[in-house]
Amino acid sequence: MAQPTAPPYDPAWSSVPTDDLSDVELDDDEIDVDIPDEEIPPPDISELGAPPGYETLGFTDSSVPPPYSPPLQTDNSQHQFADIIYLSEDDARDSLLDYVTEHCCYGKRAAREMNINNILPSNALHYKLVTFTEDRSTKHAFKPYRGGEVDGPENGTPPGPWEIHCRPQALFYEEVCLIEVPHTAVVKTCHRCSGTGKITCSKCRGSGKVKCSSCGGRGRKTYRSNNRTHTRSCSSCHGSGKKRCSRCSGSGRVTCDICCGARRLKWFVQLTVTFKNLIDDHVVEHTDFPNDKVKNAEGTTIFEETQDLVHPITSHPDEELNNMSRHIVTNHQTTTQDSMQKILKQRHTVRAVPISEVHWTWQTSGSRFWVYGQERKVHVPKYAKKYCCGVF
Ligand SMILES: [Zn+2]
Ligand SMILES: [Zn+2]
Ligand SMILES: [Zn+2]
């Protein structure tokens, strides 16, 4: 459990307008020097009480492990795979000729005359597992309190973090929900301003005055005219060397940044529910074609399955695919367990991306190209580009 280190910062209320900001005059002359605020000591954690079930809570979020649930009996039937579609030789030839014609360094003549000696069709398999997870964490949080109902421990025993109802809007949809745990609220005097609603202005350190930037605080300014130097009183500060602090309008005090002037805070146990996807994928491909290109190319989905917990693929003829599926599925189970996440759903897919390796010759030169993806992209290895440009 994390030890309380600093008071929580809740962006939900930080945007509440404060009275002091509304009447700030911006003074062009004044340099806005910000003196860092002194460390705000955290409130005494024992004063916040210890709602049953939340006794060890701190000021920072810490995850709560999901309750144990017995392993689900999911369907472990043989996985079925749809047929793979290969690129036809004509398609590969057309795409390659289009490509050669469009790229100046090869020229139309080369495209017309080149010999395609061999086209080797294959398919890359792109396996992907998406695990939709839920994480629940709790901490002490607060909001400025300006009156209204307070749901404290007198109303009952607070429910445990995993007993509170919170469902995702949709499966595989990432979102974060913040929930006040019922029966944990308590109202306390603001620890920052001791209930006054105001704190010392950090710009003028409470004096209400700042150094005049026009004269550097000297009260007088030096001018040169007709090669002579004159000194006269600074018109900006009327010779005083000081100006009224714009941040606090000269009062030396500003609205408390913790309670926003409310003087009191409502403390409660805040539950953060995070829904997110853990994604891993792997390309199975047995030639020297660069695998990273497969992930962004169009293919056919030959297998798709969504389950509470998926079983790794074991029956595909390509053993590397079975091994990778086993590895990734196991990895997701370990990762989610280690980070105290609950698995809500898993979906794994296999896409087949067609690849044709094309061997060609033209005059005395020759090389290899690849036509890949259903959109028929062409990949020319770097060495071939250099070689062709030199020849054509
Ligand atoms: Zn001030
Ligand atoms: Zn001045
Ligand atoms: Zn305050």
CSV table of C-alpha atoms and ligand atoms in Angstrom, one decimal:
chain,number,residue,atom,x,y,z
A,1,MET,CA,0.0,0.0,0.0
A,2,ALA,CA,1.4,3.4,-0.9
A,3,GLN,CA,2.2,5.7,1.9
A,4,PRO,CA,0.5,9.1,1.9
A,5,THR,CA,3.0,11.5,0.3
A,6,ALA,CA,1.2,14.6,-1.0
A,7,PRO,CA,-2.3,15.9,-1.0
A,8,PRO,CA,-4.4,14.7,-4.0
A,9,TYR,CA,-4.9,16.9,-6.8
A,10,ASP,CA,-8.3,16.6,-8.4
A,11,PRO,CA,-8.5,18.3,-11.9
A,12,ALA,CA,-12.3,18.2,-11.6
A,13,TRP,CA,-12.5,21.2,-9.4
A,14,SER,CA,-9.3,23.0,-10.4
A,15,SER,CA,-11.3,24.8,-13.2
A,16,VAL,CA,-13.7,26.4,-10.7
A,17,PRO,CA,-13.3,30.2,-11.2
A,18,THR,CA,-11.9,32.0,-8.2
A,19,ASP,CA,-13.0,35.6,-7.3
A,20,ASP,CA,-9.5,36.9,-7.4
A,21,LEU,CA,-8.8,35.9,-11.0
A,22,SER,CA,-11.8,37.8,-12.3
A,23,ASP,CA,-10.5,41.3,-11.4
A,24,VAL,CA,-6.8,40.9,-12.2
A,25,GLU,CA,-5.5,43.9,-14.1
A,26,LEU,CA,-2.7,42.9,-16.5
A,27,ASP,CA,0.0,45.3,-16.3
A,28,ASP,CA,2.4,45.3,-19.2
A,29,ASP,CA,5.3,46.8,-17.2
A,30,GLU,CA,5.1,44.2,-14.5
A,31,ILE,CA,7.2,41.2,-14.9
A,32,ASP,CA,5.3,38.2,-13.7
A,33,VAL,CA,7.8,36.6,-11.4
A,34,ASP,CA,6.3,33.5,-9.8
A,35,ILE,CA,7.7,32.6,-6.4
A,36,PRO,CA,7.1,28.8,-6.0
A,37,ASP,CA,4.6,27.9,-3.4
A,38,GLU,CA,5.9,26.3,-0.2
A,39,GLU,CA,5.2,22.6,0.1
A,40,ILE,CA,1.6,22.1,1.2
A,41,PRO,CA,1.8,19.6,4.1
A,42,PRO,CA,-0.7,16.8,3.6
A,43,PRO,CA,-3.6,16.6,6.1
A,44,ASP,CA,-3.3,14.2,9.0
A,45,ILE,CA,-4.5,11.0,7.5
A,46,SER,CA,-5.9,9.7,10.8
A,47,GLU,CA,-8.3,12.6,10.9
A,48,LEU,CA,-10.0,11.4,7.7
A,49,GLY,CA,-11.2,8.3,9.5
A,50,ALA,CA,-10.8,4.8,8.2
A,51,PRO,CA,-14.0,3.5,6.4
A,52,PRO,CA,-14.3,-0.2,7.0
A,53,GLY,CA,-12.5,-2.1,4.2
A,54,TYR,CA,-10.4,1.0,3.3
A,55,GLU,CA,-8.2,1.3,6.4
A,56,THR,CA,-4.9,1.2,4.6
A,57,LEU,CA,-5.8,3.8,2.0
A,58,GLY,CA,-3.3,6.5,0.9
A,59,PHE,CA,-3.4,9.7,-1.1
A,60,THR,CA,-2.3,8.0,-4.3
A,61,ASP,CA,-4.2,5.4,-6.4
A,62,SER,CA,-3.4,1.8,-5.6
A,63,SER,CA,-4.9,-1.1,-7.4
A,64,VAL,CA,-7.2,-3.6,-5.7
A,65,PRO,CA,-6.9,-7.2,-6.8
A,66,PRO,CA,-10.2,-8.5,-8.3
A,67,PRO,CA,-11.9,-11.2,-6.2
A,68,TYR,CA,-11.1,-14.8,-7.1
A,69,SER,CA,-13.4,-16.4,-9.7
A,70,PRO,CA,-13.0,-20.0,-10.7
A,71,PRO,CA,-11.6,-20.5,-14.3
A,72,LEU,CA,-14.4,-20.4,-16.9
A,73,GLN,CA,-15.3,-23.4,-18.8
A,74,THR,CA,-15.0,-22.1,-22.3
A,75,ASP,CA,-15.4,-23.9,-25.6
A,76,ASN,CA,-12.2,-25.6,-26.5
A,77,SER,CA,-13.4,-27.1,-29.8
A,78,GLN,CA,-11.0,-27.3,-32.7
A,79,HIS,CA,-10.4,-23.9,-34.3
A,80,GLN,CA,-11.6,-23.6,-37.9
A,81,PHE,CA,-9.7,-21.6,-40.5
A,82,ALA,CA,-11.2,-20.1,-43.7
A,83,ASP,CA,-9.4,-20.8,-47.0
A,84,ILE,CA,-6.4,-18.7,-47.9
A,85,ILE,CA,-6.6,-16.6,-51.1
A,86,TYR,CA,-3.4,-16.3,-53.2
A,87,LEU,CA,-2.6,-13.4,-55.5
A,88,SER,CA,-3.0,-14.6,-59.1
A,89,GLU,CA,0.0,-14.4,-61.4
A,90,ASP,CA,-1.8,-11.9,-63.6
A,91,ASP,CA,-2.5,-9.6,-60.7
A,92,ALA,CA,1.1,-9.7,-59.5
A,93,ARG,CA,2.4,-9.0,-63.1
A,94,ASP,CA,0.0,-6.1,-63.6
A,95,SER,CA,0.9,-4.5,-60.3
A,96,LEU,CA,4.5,-4.8,-61.0
A,97,LEU,CA,4.3,-3.4,-64.5
A,98,ASP,CA,2.1,-0.4,-63.2
A,99,TYR,CA,4.8,0.2,-60.6
A,100,VAL,CA,7.7,0.1,-63.0
A,101,THR,CA,5.9,2.4,-65.5
A,102,GLU,CA,5.2,5.0,-62.8
A,103,HIS,CA,8.7,5.1,-61.4
A,104,CYS,CA,10.9,7.2,-63.7
A,105,CYS,CA,14.1,5.4,-63.1
A,106,TYR,CA,12.8,2.2,-64.6
A,107,GLY,CA,11.0,3.7,-67.7
A,108,LYS,CA,8.3,2.3,-69.9
A,109,ARG,CA,10.7,0.5,-72.1
A,110,ALA,CA,11.9,-1.7,-69.2
A,111,ALA,CA,8.3,-2.4,-68.2
A,112,ARG,CA,7.4,-3.5,-71.7
A,113,GLU,CA,10.4,-5.6,-72.3
A,114,MET,CA,11.2,-7.1,-68.9
A,115,ASN,CA,10.8,-10.8,-68.5
A,116,ILE,CA,9.0,-12.2,-65.5
A,117,ASN,CA,10.7,-15.5,-65.0
A,118,ASN,CA,9.0,-16.6,-61.9
A,119,ILE,CA,6.3,-15.7,-59.4
A,120,LEU,CA,6.3,-17.4,-56.1
A,121,PRO,CA,2.9,-17.0,-54.3
A,122,SER,CA,2.7,-17.3,-50.5
A,123,ASN,CA,0.8,-15.9,-47.5
A,124,ALA,CA,1.9,-14.3,-44.3
A,125,LEU,CA,-0.2,-15.0,-41.2
A,126,HIS,CA,-0.9,-12.1,-38.9
A,127,TYR,CA,-2.0,-13.2,-35.5
A,128,LYS,CA,-3.5,-10.7,-33.0
A,129,LEU,CA,-4.8,-11.0,-29.5
A,130,VAL,CA,-6.8,-8.2,-27.8
A,131,THR,CA,-7.5,-8.6,-24.1
A,132,PHE,CA,-10.1,-6.2,-22.6
A,133,THR,CA,-9.3,-5.6,-19.0
A,134,GLU,CA,-10.7,-3.8,-15.9
A,135,ASP,CA,-8.6,-2.3,-13.2
A,136,ARG,CA,-9.9,-0.9,-9.9
A,137,SER,CA,-7.9,1.4,-7.7
A,138,THR,CA,-8.8,3.6,-4.7
A,139,LYS,CA,-7.4,6.6,-2.8
A,140,HIS,CA,-8.4,9.4,-0.5
A,141,ALA,CA,-9.7,12.3,-2.6
A,142,PHE,CA,-11.5,15.6,-1.8
A,143,LYS,CA,-13.7,18.3,-3.3
A,144,PRO,CA,-14.4,21.8,-2.1
A,145,TYR,CA,-17.5,21.5,0.1
A,146,ARG,CA,-20.1,24.3,-0.2
A,147,GLY,CA,-23.0,22.4,1.5
A,148,GLY,CA,-25.2,19.6,0.5
A,149,GLU,CA,-25.7,16.0,1.4
A,150,VAL,CA,-22.8,14.0,2.8
A,151,ASP,CA,-22.9,10.3,2.6
A,152,GLY,CA,-20.9,9.3,5.6
A,153,PRO,CA,-20.2,6.0,7.5
A,154,GLU,CA,-23.4,6.6,9.6
A,155,ASN,CA,-25.4,5.6,6.4
A,156,GLY,CA,-23.9,2.1,6.4
A,157,THR,CA,-20.9,0.0,5.7
A,158,PRO,CA,-19.1,1.0,2.5
A,159,PRO,CA,-19.2,-1.6,-0.3
A,160,GLY,CA,-15.9,-3.1,-1.4
A,161,PRO,CA,-14.2,-1.7,-4.5
A,162,TRP,CA,-15.3,-4.7,-6.7
A,163,GLU,CA,-18.9,-4.7,-5.3
A,164,ILE,CA,-19.7,-1.2,-6.8
A,165,HIS,CA,-21.6,-1.4,-10.0
A,166,CYS,CA,-19.7,-0.1,-13.0
A,167,ARG,CA,-19.9,-1.5,-16.5
A,168,PRO,CA,-18.1,-0.5,-19.7
A,169,GLN,CA,-20.2,1.2,-22.4
A,170,ALA,CA,-19.1,-1.4,-24.8
A,171,LEU,CA,-16.7,-4.3,-25.0
A,172,PHE,CA,-13.2,-3.3,-26.1
A,173,TYR,CA,-14.0,0.3,-25.5
A,174,GLU,CA,-11.4,2.1,-23.4
A,175,GLU,CA,-12.6,4.5,-20.7
A,176,VAL,CA,-12.0,5.6,-17.1
A,177,CYS,CA,-14.8,6.1,-14.5
A,178,LEU,CA,-14.3,8.0,-11.2
A,179,ILE,CA,-16.8,7.0,-8.5
A,180,GLU,CA,-17.3,8.2,-4.9
A,181,VAL,CA,-17.5,5.1,-2.8
A,182,PRO,CA,-20.8,5.3,-0.8
A,183,HIS,CA,-20.8,5.9,2.9
A,184,THR,CA,-17.1,7.2,3.0
A,185,ALA,CA,-17.6,11.0,2.9
A,186,VAL,CA,-16.6,13.3,5.7
A,187,VAL,CA,-16.4,17.1,5.8
A,188,LYS,CA,-13.2,18.7,7.2
A,189,THR,CA,-11.7,22.2,7.5
A,190,CYS,CA,-9.4,22.9,4.6
A,191,HIS,CA,-5.9,22.0,5.5
A,192,ARG,CA,-4.3,24.6,3.2
A,193,CYS,CA,-6.0,27.8,4.4
A,194,SER,CA,-7.2,26.5,7.9
A,195,GLY,CA,-10.7,27.4,6.9
A,196,THR,CA,-10.2,31.0,5.9
A,197,GLY,CA,-10.6,30.4,2.2
A,198,LYS,CA,-7.6,32.6,1.5
A,199,ILE,CA,-3.9,32.1,1.4
A,200,THR,CA,-0.9,34.4,1.1
A,201,CYS,CA,-0.2,35.7,-2.4
A,202,SER,CA,2.8,33.9,-3.8
A,203,LYS,CA,3.7,36.8,-6.1
A,204,CYS,CA,4.1,39.5,-3.6
A,205,ARG,CA,4.6,37.2,-0.6
A,206,GLY,CA,1.7,38.9,1.1
A,207,SER,CA,2.9,42.5,0.9
A,208,GLY,CA,0.5,43.5,-1.8
A,209,LYS,CA,3.3,45.3,-3.6
A,210,VAL,CA,5.8,44.2,-6.2
A,211,LYS,CA,9.0,45.9,-7.5
A,212,CYS,CA,8.3,48.3,-10.4
A,213,SER,CA,9.8,46.7,-13.5
A,214,SER,CA,10.0,50.0,-15.3
A,215,CYS,CA,12.6,51.5,-13.0
A,216,GLY,CA,13.9,48.3,-11.5
A,217,GLY,CA,12.6,49.4,-8.1
A,218,ARG,CA,14.8,52.5,-7.9
A,219,GLY,CA,11.9,55.0,-8.3
A,220,ARG,CA,14.0,57.1,-10.8
A,221,LYS,CA,14.9,56.7,-14.5
A,222,THR,CA,17.8,57.9,-16.5
A,223,TYR,CA,17.3,59.6,-19.9
A,224,ARG,CA,19.7,60.9,-22.5
A,225,SER,CA,19.1,64.0,-24.5
A,226,ASN,CA,21.5,66.4,-26.2
A,227,ASN,CA,24.4,64.2,-25.0
A,228,ARG,CA,23.5,64.9,-21.5
A,229,THR,CA,22.1,62.5,-18.9
A,230,HIS,CA,19.0,63.4,-17.0
A,231,THR,CA,17.4,61.6,-14.1
A,232,ARG,CA,13.8,61.9,-13.2
A,233,SER,CA,11.1,60.3,-11.2
A,234,CYS,CA,9.7,57.0,-12.7
A,235,SER,CA,6.3,57.8,-14.1
A,236,SER,CA,5.1,54.2,-13.9
A,237,CYS,CA,5.4,54.0,-10.1
A,238,HIS,CA,5.4,57.7,-9.3
A,239,GLY,CA,8.8,57.4,-7.7
A,240,SER,CA,7.9,54.8,-5.1
A,241,GLY,CA,9.8,52.0,-6.9
A,242,LYS,CA,6.8,49.7,-6.1
A,243,LYS,CA,3.6,48.8,-7.8
A,244,ARG,CA,0.4,47.2,-6.6
A,245,CYS,CA,0.5,43.4,-7.0
A,246,SER,CA,-1.9,42.5,-9.9
A,247,ARG,CA,-2.5,39.0,-8.7
A,248,CYS,CA,-4.0,39.8,-5.3
A,249,SER,CA,-5.0,43.4,-6.2
A,250,GLY,CA,-2.8,44.7,-3.4
A,251,SER,CA,-4.5,42.7,-0.6
A,252,GLY,CA,-1.6,40.2,-0.2
A,253,ARG,CA,-4.1,37.3,-0.1
A,254,VAL,CA,-5.6,35.2,-2.8
A,255,THR,CA,-8.3,32.5,-2.9
A,256,CYS,CA,-7.1,29.2,-1.5
A,257,ASP,CA,-6.1,26.9,-4.4
A,258,ILE,CA,-7.2,23.7,-2.5
A,259,CYS,CA,-10.8,24.6,-1.4
A,260,CYS,CA,-11.3,27.3,-4.0
A,261,GLY,CA,-12.5,29.6,-1.2
A,262,ALA,CA,-15.1,27.1,0.1
A,263,ARG,CA,-13.2,26.8,3.4
A,264,ARG,CA,-14.2,23.2,3.9
A,265,LEU,CA,-13.4,20.0,2.0
A,266,LYS,CA,-15.5,16.9,1.5
A,267,TRP,CA,-13.1,13.9,1.8
A,268,PHE,CA,-14.2,10.5,0.4
A,269,VAL,CA,-12.8,7.3,-1.0
A,270,GLN,CA,-12.5,7.6,-4.7
A,271,LEU,CA,-12.7,4.5,-6.9
A,272,THR,CA,-11.1,4.7,-10.3
A,273,VAL,CA,-12.3,2.0,-12.7
A,274,THR,CA,-10.1,1.7,-15.9
A,275,PHE,CA,-11.2,-0.3,-18.9
A,276,LYS,CA,-8.4,-0.9,-21.4
A,277,ASN,CA,-7.1,-3.1,-24.1
A,278,LEU,CA,-3.9,-5.1,-24.0
A,279,ILE,CA,-2.9,-5.8,-27.6
A,280,ASP,CA,-0.2,-8.1,-29.0
A,281,ASP,CA,0.4,-9.4,-32.4
A,282,HIS,CA,2.9,-11.5,-34.4
A,283,VAL,CA,3.6,-12.1,-38.1
A,284,VAL,CA,4.4,-15.6,-39.3
A,285,GLU,CA,6.2,-15.5,-42.6
A,286,HIS,CA,8.8,-17.8,-44.0
A,287,THR,CA,10.6,-15.8,-46.7
A,288,ASP,CA,12.9,-12.8,-46.4
A,289,PHE,CA,10.1,-10.4,-47.1
A,290,PRO,CA,10.1,-7.6,-44.4
A,291,ASN,CA,7.5,-8.7,-41.8
A,292,ASP,CA,6.6,-5.2,-40.6
A,293,LYS,CA,4.9,-4.5,-43.9
A,294,VAL,CA,2.4,-7.3,-43.3
A,295,LYS,CA,0.8,-5.6,-40.3
A,296,ASN,CA,-0.4,-2.6,-42.4
A,297,ALA,CA,-1.4,-4.5,-45.6
A,298,GLU,CA,-4.9,-5.7,-46.3
A,299,GLY,CA,-5.6,-9.4,-45.9
A,300,THR,CA,-8.5,-11.8,-45.3
A,301,THR,CA,-9.6,-12.7,-41.8
A,302,ILE,CA,-9.3,-16.5,-41.8
A,303,PHE,CA,-10.0,-16.9,-38.1
A,304,GLU,CA,-11.8,-14.8,-35.5
A,305,GLU,CA,-13.0,-15.7,-32.0
A,306,THR,CA,-14.3,-13.7,-29.0
A,307,GLN,CA,-14.5,-15.5,-25.6
A,308,ASP,CA,-14.4,-14.6,-21.9
A,309,LEU,CA,-11.0,-16.3,-22.0
A,310,VAL,CA,-9.7,-17.6,-25.3
A,311,HIS,CA,-7.8,-20.9,-25.8
A,312,PRO,CA,-4.6,-20.6,-27.7
A,313,ILE,CA,-4.7,-21.9,-31.3
A,314,THR,CA,-3.2,-25.4,-31.4
A,315,SER,CA,-4.5,-26.9,-34.6
A,316,HIS,CA,-3.1,-24.7,-37.4
A,317,PRO,CA,-0.8,-26.5,-39.9
A,318,ASP,CA,1.8,-23.8,-39.3
A,319,GLU,CA,3.4,-24.7,-35.9
A,320,GLU,CA,4.9,-21.3,-35.5
A,321,LEU,CA,1.4,-19.8,-35.5
A,322,ASN,CA,0.3,-22.3,-32.7
A,323,ASN,CA,3.4,-21.5,-30.7
A,324,MET,CA,3.0,-17.7,-31.0
A,325,SER,CA,-0.7,-17.9,-30.0
A,326,ARG,CA,0.2,-20.0,-27.0
A,327,HIS,CA,3.0,-17.6,-26.0
A,328,ILE,CA,0.8,-14.4,-26.4
A,329,VAL,CA,-2.2,-15.9,-24.6
A,330,THR,CA,-0.1,-17.0,-21.7
A,331,ASN,CA,1.7,-13.7,-21.6
A,332,HIS,CA,-1.6,-11.8,-21.3
A,333,GLN,CA,-2.7,-14.0,-18.4
A,334,THR,CA,0.5,-13.3,-16.5
A,335,THR,CA,0.5,-9.6,-17.3
A,336,THR,CA,-3.0,-9.0,-16.2
A,337,GLN,CA,-2.6,-11.1,-13.1
A,338,ASP,CA,0.6,-9.3,-12.1
A,339,SER,CA,-1.0,-5.9,-12.6
A,340,MET,CA,-4.2,-6.9,-10.7
A,341,GLN,CA,-6.4,-6.5,-13.8
A,342,LYS,CA,-9.5,-8.6,-14.4
A,343,ILE,CA,-10.0,-10.0,-17.9
A,344,LEU,CA,-13.5,-9.2,-19.2
A,345,LYS,CA,-13.2,-10.5,-22.8
A,346,GLN,CA,-10.6,-11.7,-25.3
A,347,ARG,CA,-10.6,-11.7,-29.0
A,348,HIS,CA,-8.0,-13.2,-31.3
A,349,THR,CA,-7.8,-13.1,-35.1
A,350,VAL,CA,-5.6,-14.5,-37.8
A,351,ARG,CA,-5.4,-12.6,-41.1
A,352,ALA,CA,-3.8,-14.0,-44.2
A,353,VAL,CA,-1.9,-11.4,-46.3
A,354,PRO,CA,-1.0,-12.5,-49.8
A,355,ILE,CA,2.6,-12.0,-50.9
A,356,SER,CA,4.1,-12.8,-54.4
A,357,GLU,CA,7.8,-12.8,-54.9
A,358,VAL,CA,8.5,-11.9,-58.5
A,359,HIS,CA,11.8,-12.7,-60.3
A,360,TRP,CA,12.4,-10.7,-63.4
A,361,THR,CA,15.2,-9.9,-66.0
A,362,TRP,CA,15.7,-7.2,-68.4
A,363,GLN,CA,18.6,-7.1,-70.8
A,364,THR,CA,21.5,-8.1,-68.7
A,365,SER,CA,20.0,-7.2,-65.3
A,366,GLY,CA,17.6,-8.9,-63.0
A,367,SER,CA,16.2,-8.8,-59.5
A,368,ARG,CA,13.3,-9.5,-57.2
A,369,PHE,CA,10.2,-7.5,-56.3
A,370,TRP,CA,7.3,-8.3,-54.0
A,371,VAL,CA,3.6,-7.6,-54.6
A,372,TYR,CA,1.7,-7.9,-51.4
A,373,GLY,CA,-1.6,-7.3,-49.7
A,374,GLN,CA,-5.0,-7.4,-51.3
A,375,GLU,CA,-4.5,-3.8,-52.3
A,376,ARG,CA,-1.5,-5.1,-54.3
A,377,LYS,CA,1.3,-2.9,-52.9
A,378,VAL,CA,4.8,-3.3,-54.4
A,379,HIS,CA,7.9,-3.6,-52.4
A,380,VAL,CA,11.3,-3.0,-54.1
A,381,PRO,CA,14.3,-3.8,-51.9
A,382,LYS,CA,16.8,-0.9,-51.6
A,383,TYR,CA,19.6,-2.7,-53.3
A,384,ALA,CA,17.4,-3.3,-56.4
A,385,LYS,CA,16.3,0.3,-56.6
A,386,LYS,CA,19.9,1.5,-56.7
A,387,TYR,CA,20.9,-1.2,-59.2
A,388,CYS,CA,18.0,-0.5,-61.6
A,389,CYS,CA,18.5,3.3,-61.5
A,390,GLY,CA,22.1,2.7,-62.6
A,391,VAL,CA,21.1,0.4,-65.4
A,392,PHE,CA,18.0,2.0,-67.0
B,1,ZN,ZN,0.1,39.8,-4.3
B,2,ZN,ZN,9.1,52.7,-11.2
B,3,ZN,ZN,-8.7,26.3,1.6
